[in-house]
Coordinates of C-alpha atoms in Angstrom, one line a residue:
Chain R
M28 CA 125.0 99.4 88.3
I29 CA 121.7 97.8 89.2
D30 CA 119.0 98.5 86.2
L31 CA 115.9 98.3 85.8
L32 CA 115.9 94.7 83.8
Q33 CA 117.4 93.3 87.3
L34 CA 114.7 94.7 89.3
A35 CA 112.3 93.8 86.9
A36 CA 113.6 90.1 86.6
F37 CA 114.2 89.2 90.4
N38 CA 110.3 90.5 90.9
A39 CA 109.6 88.1 88.5
A40 CA 111.5 85.7 90.1
Y41 CA 109.7 86.7 93.6
A42 CA 106.1 86.7 92.9
Q43 CA 106.7 83.1 90.8
A44 CA 108.1 81.6 93.7
I45 CA 104.7 82.7 96.3
D46 CA 102.0 82.5 93.4
S47 CA 103.7 78.9 92.1
D48 CA 103.6 77.9 95.9
S49 CA 107.2 77.3 96.0
L50 CA 107.1 79.4 99.8
E51 CA 110.2 77.7 100.9
Q52 CA 112.1 79.8 98.7
W53 CA 110.5 83.2 99.4
P54 CA 113.0 83.8 102.3
G55 CA 115.9 83.2 100.1
F56 CA 115.3 86.4 98.3
F57 CA 116.0 88.3 101.4
T58 CA 119.3 89.2 103.6
E59 CA 119.5 87.5 106.5
D60 CA 119.3 90.8 108.6
C61 CA 116.5 91.8 106.5
H62 CA 113.5 93.7 107.0
Y63 CA 109.9 93.0 105.6
R64 CA 106.9 94.6 106.5
I65 CA 103.0 94.5 105.7
T66 CA 101.1 97.5 106.4
H67 CA 99.1 99.8 104.6
V68 CA 99.0 103.7 103.3
E69 CA 97.4 105.1 106.4
N70 CA 99.8 103.5 109.0
E71 CA 102.7 104.4 106.5
A72 CA 101.4 107.9 106.4
Q73 CA 100.9 108.9 110.0
G74 CA 104.3 106.9 110.5
L75 CA 102.8 104.0 112.8
P76 CA 105.4 101.1 112.6
A77 CA 103.2 97.8 113.3
G78 CA 102.6 95.5 110.5
I79 CA 100.2 92.8 109.5
V80 CA 103.9 90.8 109.3
W81 CA 107.2 92.4 110.9
A82 CA 109.8 90.4 110.6
D83 CA 113.6 91.5 110.9
S84 CA 115.3 88.6 109.9
R85 CA 115.3 85.7 107.1
D86 CA 114.9 83.4 109.3
M87 CA 111.4 84.9 110.7
L88 CA 110.2 84.6 107.1
S89 CA 111.3 81.0 107.2
D90 CA 109.6 80.9 110.4
R91 CA 106.4 82.0 108.6
I92 CA 106.4 79.6 105.8
A93 CA 107.2 76.6 108.4
A94 CA 103.8 77.8 110.4
L95 CA 101.8 78.1 107.1
R96 CA 102.9 74.5 106.6
E97 CA 102.6 73.2 110.2
A98 CA 101.0 74.9 112.1
N99 CA 98.2 77.7 110.7
I100 CA 94.4 76.8 109.8
Y101 CA 93.3 77.9 106.5
E102 CA 91.7 77.4 103.5
R103 CA 93.8 76.6 100.5
Q104 CA 94.3 79.4 98.0
R105 CA 96.5 81.0 95.8
Y106 CA 97.8 83.9 94.9
R107 CA 98.4 86.1 91.4
H108 CA 100.7 89.0 91.6
L109 CA 100.4 91.3 88.6
L110 CA 103.7 93.5 89.3
G111 CA 104.3 97.3 87.6
M112 CA 107.4 98.3 86.3
P113 CA 109.7 98.9 89.3
L114 CA 110.5 102.7 89.7
V115 CA 114.0 103.3 90.3
E116 CA 114.8 105.9 93.1
A117 CA 118.4 105.0 93.4
A118 CA 121.4 102.7 92.3
D119 CA 124.4 102.1 92.3
E120 CA 126.9 99.1 91.6
G121 CA 125.7 97.2 95.2
T122 CA 122.6 98.9 96.4
A123 CA 119.3 100.1 94.7
R124 CA 116.1 101.9 96.3
A125 CA 112.8 101.3 93.9
R126 CA 109.1 101.1 94.2
T127 CA 107.0 98.3 92.5
P128 CA 103.3 98.9 92.4
F129 CA 101.5 94.9 92.7
V130 CA 97.9 93.6 92.3
V131 CA 97.3 90.3 94.1
V132 CA 94.8 88.1 93.1
R133 CA 93.8 85.9 95.5
T134 CA 91.7 82.3 94.3
M135 CA 90.1 79.9 97.1
H136 CA 89.5 76.4 97.0
T137 CA 85.9 77.0 95.9
G138 CA 87.3 78.8 92.5
E139 CA 86.6 81.9 93.0
S140 CA 89.2 84.7 92.4
D141 CA 88.9 88.1 93.8
V142 CA 91.4 91.3 94.1
F143 CA 93.3 90.7 97.6
A144 CA 95.1 93.6 97.4
T145 CA 97.0 96.4 95.6
G146 CA 99.4 98.5 96.8
E147 CA 103.1 99.6 96.3
Y148 CA 106.4 97.4 97.5
H149 CA 109.3 100.3 99.1
D150 CA 112.4 98.3 98.3
R151 CA 116.1 98.8 99.2
F152 CA 117.7 96.2 97.3
V153 CA 121.8 94.7 97.9
R154 CA 124.0 92.9 95.8
R155 CA 125.8 90.3 97.9
D156 CA 128.2 87.7 96.2
G157 CA 126.8 88.8 92.9
R158 CA 122.9 88.1 93.8
L159 CA 120.2 90.8 94.3
L160 CA 118.8 90.3 97.8
L161 CA 116.0 92.7 99.4
A162 CA 117.7 94.1 102.4
E163 CA 114.2 95.9 103.1
R164 CA 111.0 95.5 101.3
V165 CA 107.6 97.0 102.7
A166 CA 104.2 96.0 100.9
V167 CA 102.7 99.0 101.6
C168 CA 98.7 98.3 100.9
D169 CA 95.9 100.6 99.4
S170 CA 93.3 99.0 101.3
T171 CA 93.2 99.0 105.0
V172 CA 91.3 96.3 104.9
T173 CA 92.1 92.8 105.0
D174 CA 89.3 90.2 103.7
T175 CA 89.0 87.2 106.6
L176 CA 93.0 86.9 106.8
L177 CA 96.3 86.8 105.6
A178 CA 98.3 83.9 105.0
L179 CA 100.2 83.7 102.4
P180 CA 103.0 86.5 101.7
L181 CA 102.8 89.5 99.6
Chain U
M24 CA 58.9 92.3 113.1
Q25 CA 58.7 88.7 114.3
E26 CA 60.3 88.3 117.5
Q27 CA 58.9 85.2 118.0
A28 CA 61.1 83.9 115.4
I29 CA 63.5 82.7 118.0
H30 CA 63.1 79.8 120.1
W31 CA 65.3 79.0 123.1
K32 CA 64.8 75.5 124.4
S33 CA 65.7 76.4 128.2
A34 CA 66.1 79.0 130.3
A35 CA 69.9 78.0 130.1
N36 CA 71.9 78.9 127.8
T37 CA 73.3 75.7 126.8
R38 CA 71.4 75.8 123.6
I39 CA 71.9 78.5 121.1
P40 CA 69.7 78.8 118.2
Y41 CA 71.9 78.9 114.4
R42 CA 68.6 81.7 113.5
L43 CA 70.3 84.0 115.8
Y44 CA 73.3 84.3 113.0
V45 CA 71.0 84.6 110.5
D46 CA 68.0 86.2 111.2
E47 CA 66.9 89.9 109.8
A48 CA 64.9 90.8 112.4
T49 CA 67.0 90.0 114.8
S50 CA 69.6 91.8 113.5
A51 CA 67.5 95.0 113.6
L52 CA 66.7 94.4 117.0
E53 CA 70.0 93.9 117.9
Q54 CA 70.7 97.5 116.9
E55 CA 67.9 99.2 118.8
R56 CA 68.8 96.9 122.3
I57 CA 72.0 96.1 122.4
F58 CA 73.8 98.7 120.6
R59 CA 71.3 101.7 120.8
G60 CA 70.1 99.9 124.1
N61 CA 71.7 100.2 128.0
T62 CA 75.0 99.4 126.8
W63 CA 78.6 101.4 126.3
N64 CA 80.0 101.0 123.0
Y65 CA 83.8 101.4 122.8
L66 CA 84.7 104.1 120.5
C67 CA 88.2 104.9 120.5
L68 CA 91.2 105.8 122.6
E69 CA 91.3 108.9 124.9
A70 CA 95.0 108.8 123.6
E71 CA 93.8 109.1 119.9
L72 CA 92.1 112.7 120.7
P73 CA 95.0 114.4 122.1
D74 CA 94.0 118.0 121.7
A75 CA 91.2 120.4 121.3
G76 CA 88.9 119.4 118.2
S77 CA 90.9 116.2 117.6
Y78 CA 88.2 113.9 116.2
R79 CA 87.5 110.4 115.2
A80 CA 84.7 109.0 112.9
T81 CA 83.2 105.4 114.4
Y82 CA 80.5 103.6 114.9
A83 CA 77.7 102.5 117.9
G84 CA 77.0 98.7 116.2
S85 CA 76.2 100.2 112.7
T86 CA 74.9 103.9 114.1
P87 CA 77.7 106.0 112.5
V88 CA 79.0 108.8 115.2
V89 CA 81.6 111.1 115.8
V90 CA 83.7 111.3 118.6
V91 CA 85.7 114.8 119.6
R92 CA 87.5 116.5 122.1
D93 CA 86.2 120.4 122.7
A94 CA 88.1 123.3 123.9
D95 CA 86.8 122.5 127.4
G96 CA 89.1 119.2 127.8
E97 CA 86.0 117.3 127.7
I98 CA 84.8 114.6 125.2
Y99 CA 81.6 114.4 123.5
S100 CA 79.9 111.9 120.6
F101 CA 77.4 112.6 118.7
E102 CA 75.3 110.8 115.8
N103 CA 77.6 111.5 112.6
R104 CA 73.9 112.3 110.6
C105 CA 73.0 115.9 109.6
A106 CA 69.8 116.8 111.0
H107 CA 68.9 118.5 107.8
R108 CA 68.5 115.0 105.1
G109 CA 70.4 112.9 107.0
A110 CA 73.7 113.0 104.9
L111 CA 77.1 111.9 107.0
I112 CA 78.5 115.2 108.7
V113 CA 82.3 114.1 109.1
L114 CA 83.4 112.2 106.0
D115 CA 87.3 111.1 107.5
K116 CA 88.2 108.4 109.4
A117 CA 90.1 111.2 111.6
G118 CA 91.5 114.9 111.7
R119 CA 91.2 118.2 113.7
A120 CA 88.3 120.2 113.2
D121 CA 87.1 123.6 114.9
D122 CA 83.5 122.8 114.1
F123 CA 81.9 120.4 111.3
Q124 CA 79.7 120.9 108.4
C125 CA 77.6 118.8 106.3
V126 CA 79.0 119.0 102.5
Y127 CA 75.0 118.2 101.1
H128 CA 73.8 122.2 102.8
A129 CA 76.2 123.2 104.8
W130 CA 74.6 123.0 107.9
S131 CA 77.0 123.1 110.8
Y132 CA 77.6 122.0 114.0
N133 CA 80.1 122.6 116.7
R134 CA 82.2 120.1 118.7
Q135 CA 79.7 119.0 121.2
G136 CA 77.2 118.1 118.2
D137 CA 74.8 121.4 118.5
L138 CA 73.4 122.4 115.7
T139 CA 74.9 125.9 115.0
G140 CA 74.4 127.1 111.8
V141 CA 71.6 126.8 108.8
A142 CA 72.8 128.1 105.2
F143 CA 70.4 130.5 104.0
E144 CA 69.0 130.6 107.2
N145 CA 66.8 133.8 106.4
G146 CA 66.6 133.2 103.1
V147 CA 68.1 135.2 100.0
K148 CA 67.3 138.8 99.3
G149 CA 64.1 138.4 101.0
Q150 CA 62.6 134.9 99.9
G151 CA 62.9 131.1 101.0
G152 CA 64.6 130.7 104.0
M153 CA 63.6 128.8 107.2
P154 CA 60.1 129.3 108.7
E155 CA 60.5 131.6 111.8
T156 CA 59.4 128.7 113.9
F157 CA 62.7 126.9 113.1
C158 CA 64.7 126.6 116.3
K159 CA 67.8 125.2 115.9
Q160 CA 68.2 124.1 119.8
E161 CA 65.5 121.5 118.9
H162 CA 67.3 119.8 116.4
G163 CA 70.4 117.9 115.8
P164 CA 72.2 114.7 115.5
R165 CA 71.1 112.5 118.3
K166 CA 73.8 113.0 121.3
L167 CA 75.9 109.8 123.3
R168 CA 76.6 110.0 126.8
V169 CA 80.7 109.7 126.9
A170 CA 82.3 107.6 129.4
T171 CA 86.2 107.3 130.2
F172 CA 88.1 104.5 131.9
C173 CA 91.5 103.9 132.5
G174 CA 91.7 106.0 128.2
L175 CA 88.9 103.9 126.9
V176 CA 86.4 106.1 125.5
F177 CA 82.8 104.6 125.5
G178 CA 79.2 106.0 124.4
S179 CA 76.1 105.3 125.1
F180 CA 72.4 106.2 123.5
S181 CA 70.8 105.1 126.9
E182 CA 70.2 107.8 129.5
D183 CA 69.2 104.5 131.7
V184 CA 73.0 102.5 131.4
P185 CA 74.6 102.3 134.4
D186 CA 77.6 104.6 135.0
I187 CA 80.7 102.5 133.5
E188 CA 82.4 101.7 136.4
E189 CA 79.2 99.9 137.6
Y190 CA 78.6 98.5 134.1
L191 CA 82.2 97.0 134.2
G192 CA 82.2 95.7 138.1
E193 CA 84.9 95.7 140.2
E194 CA 86.6 92.5 139.0
I195 CA 86.8 94.0 135.1
C196 CA 87.7 97.7 136.2
A197 CA 90.8 95.8 138.0
R198 CA 91.8 93.8 135.0
I199 CA 91.7 96.4 132.6
E200 CA 93.4 99.2 135.1
R201 CA 96.2 96.2 135.1
V202 CA 97.2 96.6 131.9
L203 CA 95.7 100.0 131.2
H204 CA 97.9 101.7 134.0
K205 CA 99.7 104.4 132.3
P206 CA 99.3 106.4 129.0
V207 CA 99.4 104.7 125.9
E208 CA 100.3 105.4 122.4
V209 CA 98.8 103.6 118.9
I210 CA 101.6 102.0 117.2
G211 CA 99.5 100.4 114.2
R212 CA 95.6 100.1 112.9
F213 CA 94.7 97.1 111.1
T214 CA 91.0 96.3 110.0
Q215 CA 89.7 92.8 108.9
K216 CA 86.8 92.4 107.2
L217 CA 85.1 89.1 108.7
P218 CA 82.4 87.0 106.6
N219 CA 80.2 85.9 109.5
N220 CA 77.5 87.3 112.1
W221 CA 79.3 89.8 114.7
K222 CA 78.1 87.4 117.6
L223 CA 80.4 84.4 116.5
Y224 CA 83.2 86.6 116.7
V225 CA 82.6 87.6 120.3
E226 CA 81.8 84.3 121.1
N227 CA 85.2 82.9 119.7
V228 CA 86.9 85.7 122.0
K229 CA 85.2 84.2 125.0
D230 CA 86.0 80.7 124.3
S231 CA 89.1 79.4 126.0
Y232 CA 88.2 76.0 125.1
H233 CA 89.1 76.1 121.6
A234 CA 92.5 78.9 122.2
S235 CA 94.8 76.0 122.7
L236 CA 93.2 73.3 120.4
L237 CA 92.6 75.6 116.9
H238 CA 96.2 77.4 117.7
M239 CA 98.7 75.2 117.2
F240 CA 101.4 78.1 117.9
F241 CA 99.7 78.9 121.3
T242 CA 100.2 75.1 122.1
T243 CA 104.1 74.1 121.1
F244 CA 105.4 77.9 122.5
E245 CA 103.2 77.2 125.4
L246 CA 101.9 80.7 125.3
N247 CA 98.3 78.8 126.3
R248 CA 97.6 75.6 127.5
L249 CA 94.4 74.6 129.5
S250 CA 96.9 73.0 132.0
Q251 CA 98.6 76.1 132.4
R252 CA 98.1 77.7 135.5
G253 CA 95.0 80.8 134.9
G254 CA 91.2 81.1 134.7
V255 CA 88.3 82.7 133.4
I256 CA 86.1 85.9 135.2
V257 CA 83.3 86.4 134.1
D258 CA 81.0 89.5 136.0
D259 CA 77.4 89.2 137.3
T260 CA 75.6 90.1 134.2
G261 CA 77.6 87.6 132.0
G262 CA 78.3 89.8 129.5
H263 CA 82.1 91.0 130.3
H264 CA 84.7 88.4 130.8
V265 CA 88.6 88.0 131.3
S266 CA 90.7 84.7 130.5
Y267 CA 94.2 85.0 132.2
S268 CA 97.4 82.7 131.9
M269 CA 100.4 82.0 133.2
I270 CA 103.3 80.6 131.2
D271 CA 104.9 77.9 133.4
P272 CA 106.7 75.1 132.2
A273 CA 105.8 72.7 134.5
A274 CA 102.5 72.8 132.9
K275 CA 103.7 70.8 129.4
D276 CA 101.8 67.4 130.8
D277 CA 100.8 64.6 128.8
S278 CA 97.4 66.1 128.9
Y279 CA 97.4 66.7 125.2
R280 CA 99.8 63.7 124.1
N281 CA 97.4 61.0 125.6
Q282 CA 94.4 63.1 123.3
A283 CA 96.8 62.3 120.3
L284 CA 95.8 66.2 119.3
R285 CA 97.0 67.8 115.7
S286 CA 98.0 70.7 118.0
D287 CA 101.0 69.2 120.3
N288 CA 103.7 68.6 117.7
E289 CA 107.2 68.7 119.4
R290 CA 108.8 68.8 116.0
Y291 CA 108.2 72.5 115.7
R292 CA 110.8 75.1 116.7
L293 CA 111.5 78.6 115.6
K294 CA 114.1 79.5 113.5
D295 CA 114.1 83.0 115.6
P296 CA 112.9 82.9 118.7
S297 CA 113.3 86.7 119.0
L298 CA 109.7 86.6 117.8
L299 CA 108.6 85.5 121.9
A300 CA 111.9 86.6 123.7
G301 CA 109.5 89.2 125.8
F302 CA 110.2 91.5 129.0
R303 CA 108.2 91.1 132.2
E304 CA 106.2 93.9 132.8
Y305 CA 103.6 92.9 135.1
D306 CA 104.0 91.9 138.6
D307 CA 101.0 89.1 138.7
G308 CA 102.9 86.7 136.4
I309 CA 100.4 86.8 133.7
T310 CA 101.5 86.3 130.1
L311 CA 97.9 86.7 128.9
Q312 CA 95.0 88.2 129.3
I313 CA 91.9 88.7 127.4
L314 CA 88.9 91.0 128.4
S315 CA 85.9 91.8 126.9
V316 CA 83.2 94.4 127.3
F317 CA 79.9 93.5 126.2
P318 CA 78.6 94.0 123.3
G319 CA 81.9 94.3 121.2
F320 CA 85.0 95.2 122.7
V321 CA 88.4 93.3 123.7
L322 CA 91.6 94.1 125.4
Q323 CA 94.4 91.6 124.5
Q324 CA 97.5 91.6 126.7
I325 CA 99.5 88.5 125.0
Q326 CA 102.9 88.8 126.9
N327 CA 104.0 91.9 126.0
C328 CA 101.8 92.4 123.0
L329 CA 98.5 94.6 123.5
A330 CA 95.9 95.7 121.6
V331 CA 92.5 96.7 121.8
R332 CA 89.6 95.3 119.3
Q333 CA 86.3 96.7 118.0
V334 CA 83.7 94.2 116.8
L335 CA 81.2 96.2 114.3
P336 CA 78.3 94.4 112.5
K337 CA 78.3 95.1 108.9
G338 CA 74.8 93.3 108.4
I339 CA 74.1 89.8 109.0
A340 CA 76.8 87.7 107.7
A341 CA 79.6 90.3 108.1
T342 CA 81.5 92.0 110.3
E343 CA 85.0 94.5 110.9
L344 CA 87.2 93.8 113.4
N345 CA 89.0 97.0 114.1
W346 CA 92.5 96.2 115.9
T347 CA 94.3 99.6 117.2
Y348 CA 97.9 98.2 118.3
I349 CA 99.3 100.0 121.2
G350 CA 102.4 100.5 122.8
Y351 CA 103.2 102.6 126.5
A352 CA 104.6 105.7 125.6
D353 CA 107.4 105.5 127.8
D354 CA 108.5 102.3 125.9
T355 CA 112.2 102.1 125.5
P356 CA 112.9 101.3 121.7
E357 CA 114.1 97.8 122.8
Q358 CA 110.3 97.4 124.7
R359 CA 109.0 98.8 121.3
K360 CA 110.6 96.6 119.1
V361 CA 109.9 93.5 121.0
R362 CA 105.7 94.7 120.8
L363 CA 106.1 94.8 116.9
K364 CA 107.9 91.2 116.7
Q365 CA 104.9 89.8 118.9
L366 CA 102.5 91.7 117.2
N367 CA 103.4 88.6 114.5
L368 CA 101.0 86.7 117.1
V369 CA 97.7 88.6 115.9
G370 CA 95.6 90.4 113.7
P371 CA 94.8 89.1 109.9
A372 CA 98.2 87.0 109.7
G373 CA 98.9 86.3 113.4
F374 CA 100.3 83.2 114.0
I375 CA 97.5 82.3 116.5
S376 CA 94.8 84.4 115.5
M377 CA 94.7 84.1 111.9
E378 CA 92.4 81.2 112.3
D379 CA 90.2 83.4 114.4
G380 CA 89.1 85.5 111.2
A381 CA 87.8 82.2 109.0
V382 CA 86.5 79.8 111.7
G383 CA 83.4 82.5 112.0
G384 CA 82.8 82.1 108.3
F385 CA 83.3 78.1 108.8
V386 CA 80.0 78.3 111.4
Q387 CA 78.3 80.8 109.4
R388 CA 78.2 78.7 106.1
G389 CA 77.9 75.2 108.4
I390 CA 74.8 76.4 109.3
A391 CA 73.2 77.4 106.4
G392 CA 69.9 74.8 106.0
A393 CA 70.2 73.6 109.6
T394 CA 68.4 77.2 110.8
D395 CA 66.0 75.2 113.2
M396 CA 69.0 73.8 115.2
D397 CA 70.7 74.5 117.9
A398 CA 74.3 75.1 118.9
I399 CA 75.4 72.8 121.8
V400 CA 77.1 75.0 124.5
E401 CA 77.7 72.6 127.4
M402 CA 81.7 72.8 128.3
G403 CA 81.8 72.7 132.1
G404 CA 78.0 72.7 132.8
D405 CA 75.2 75.4 132.3
H406 CA 76.4 77.9 134.9
A407 CA 77.9 81.4 133.3
G408 CA 80.0 82.2 136.7
S409 CA 83.6 82.5 136.6
S410 CA 85.8 79.2 136.6
E411 CA 89.6 78.5 137.6
G412 CA 89.5 75.7 135.0
R413 CA 89.5 77.0 131.5
A414 CA 88.0 73.7 129.4
T415 CA 84.7 75.5 129.7
E416 CA 82.2 77.8 127.9
T417 CA 81.2 79.5 130.8
S418 CA 81.9 82.7 129.4
V419 CA 80.2 82.2 125.9
R420 CA 77.1 81.6 128.4
G421 CA 77.6 84.5 130.1
F422 CA 77.7 86.4 126.8
W423 CA 74.0 85.1 126.3
K424 CA 73.3 85.6 129.3
A425 CA 73.2 89.2 128.5
Y426 CA 72.1 88.9 125.1
R427 CA 69.3 87.4 126.1
Q428 CA 68.5 89.9 128.9
H429 CA 68.9 92.9 126.6
M430 CA 67.2 91.3 124.1
G431 CA 64.1 90.7 126.3
Q432 CA 64.4 86.5 125.3
Q433 CA 64.9 85.3 129.2
A434 CA 63.3 82.5 130.1
A435 CA 59.9 83.5 129.5
D436 CA 60.3 82.5 125.9
A437 CA 61.4 79.0 126.7

């Protein structure tokens, strides 16, 4: 049985990977054929499928990190994820569905920190070879507006 | 208001005074002479107003407006401002309504923006009420002229602005028709808050010179190189433009490597190349077309990734960029999936447009303290006409040509 504590520990490790700039670890939290999307409440309510980020494979997530490291230009910045308690909607031995609220504070190279995003992860977890992985994570942001650009994953 | 503050050094548009991006008086004049002047402002898509009563609240420049379809099938637009005390009439971004009522004192309006009801117009129990001389027909929010072209809805406060097809011109019309040749469907909406003056974003859109220099993704994956076949079209007014190109493996020549540019990186390859696996959907072979309409509309086709963008000024150093991602109504599920994947190229996290959200801010911050100086816009000479090559800033100069015309800052100022 996948339980609350396992999901909370998973999320803590996930947030730590991004916030400590260990971005290469980030795709490893997902299954190979995962779906990852960043959207906002209005698109979600209207059933509009597009995302700020839209991926249907772990390799696409790896490509995004490679692009951030090698191709894209953005000012140095880091995140601090504050994750709430997962709301477990369903769980059994091998799968779980949960929703977890997040707040992401962004600190720019100038030293300023601002609330960059708040919202809720809509997640589908699976257990593969004893490890929990995300088969699906949709980051549904509360705000419909993104400040300047979104570089690091949520 | 001190219009003289802006000093253009010559009649040509090769030197752009930085003051234009920071000046309060200029910003106010732009609202009057451009956004409420002889221009057409993009408001929304016809697809977003499917039924009688469908409305959207949007902006013409900084002026809030409502755009709505009435029972006669026509689209109307009026200022989102109650005739009584000036409060917003419509608060939601979109919805359906039989009529509209201001929440403040319940004055009501029909879908065409006519004032139809004044609460307690005749007073209460014989006391109070509006004077008998008050005539509802004489009051109401300002109405916009509305024009539609290929499913795009434009509004204008001007009685003198030419009809939309004349305003756009033949070449721009043809290039819009090329993309919007059949019904579209909205597949997502995103907004970016940009830390810069609106003109810096519009210039960036028109600047075909920067694209493959700033955006490494473009260059490495052969989406857009200056050596590809393509060109830039600038209309006679200068205000509208089209930049287009065709993916062509033969264009991968040495012109980039010879300059040792950061953007040419042979080692960079996608692990999941399905991101770029598109399908051919236009007969002319054009794989990239960026089109702008003065003052703040962009229509984009990057491979199969289609979107419209609305550029709205929000004060001097803030801009709202509204992306509306579209597909065709008759897309197959596979085609729709291709668009969803390719949308990773654009928007706030776009592999090729992430940087566009930031460069305007770099300029806005960079020019502080240099507001008596000018930008150099001289790539490709000093003309503002169409060009086969894209290592040119011709359409940026075109923007300024149109801008100066509307603002009354032509050569006389020089």
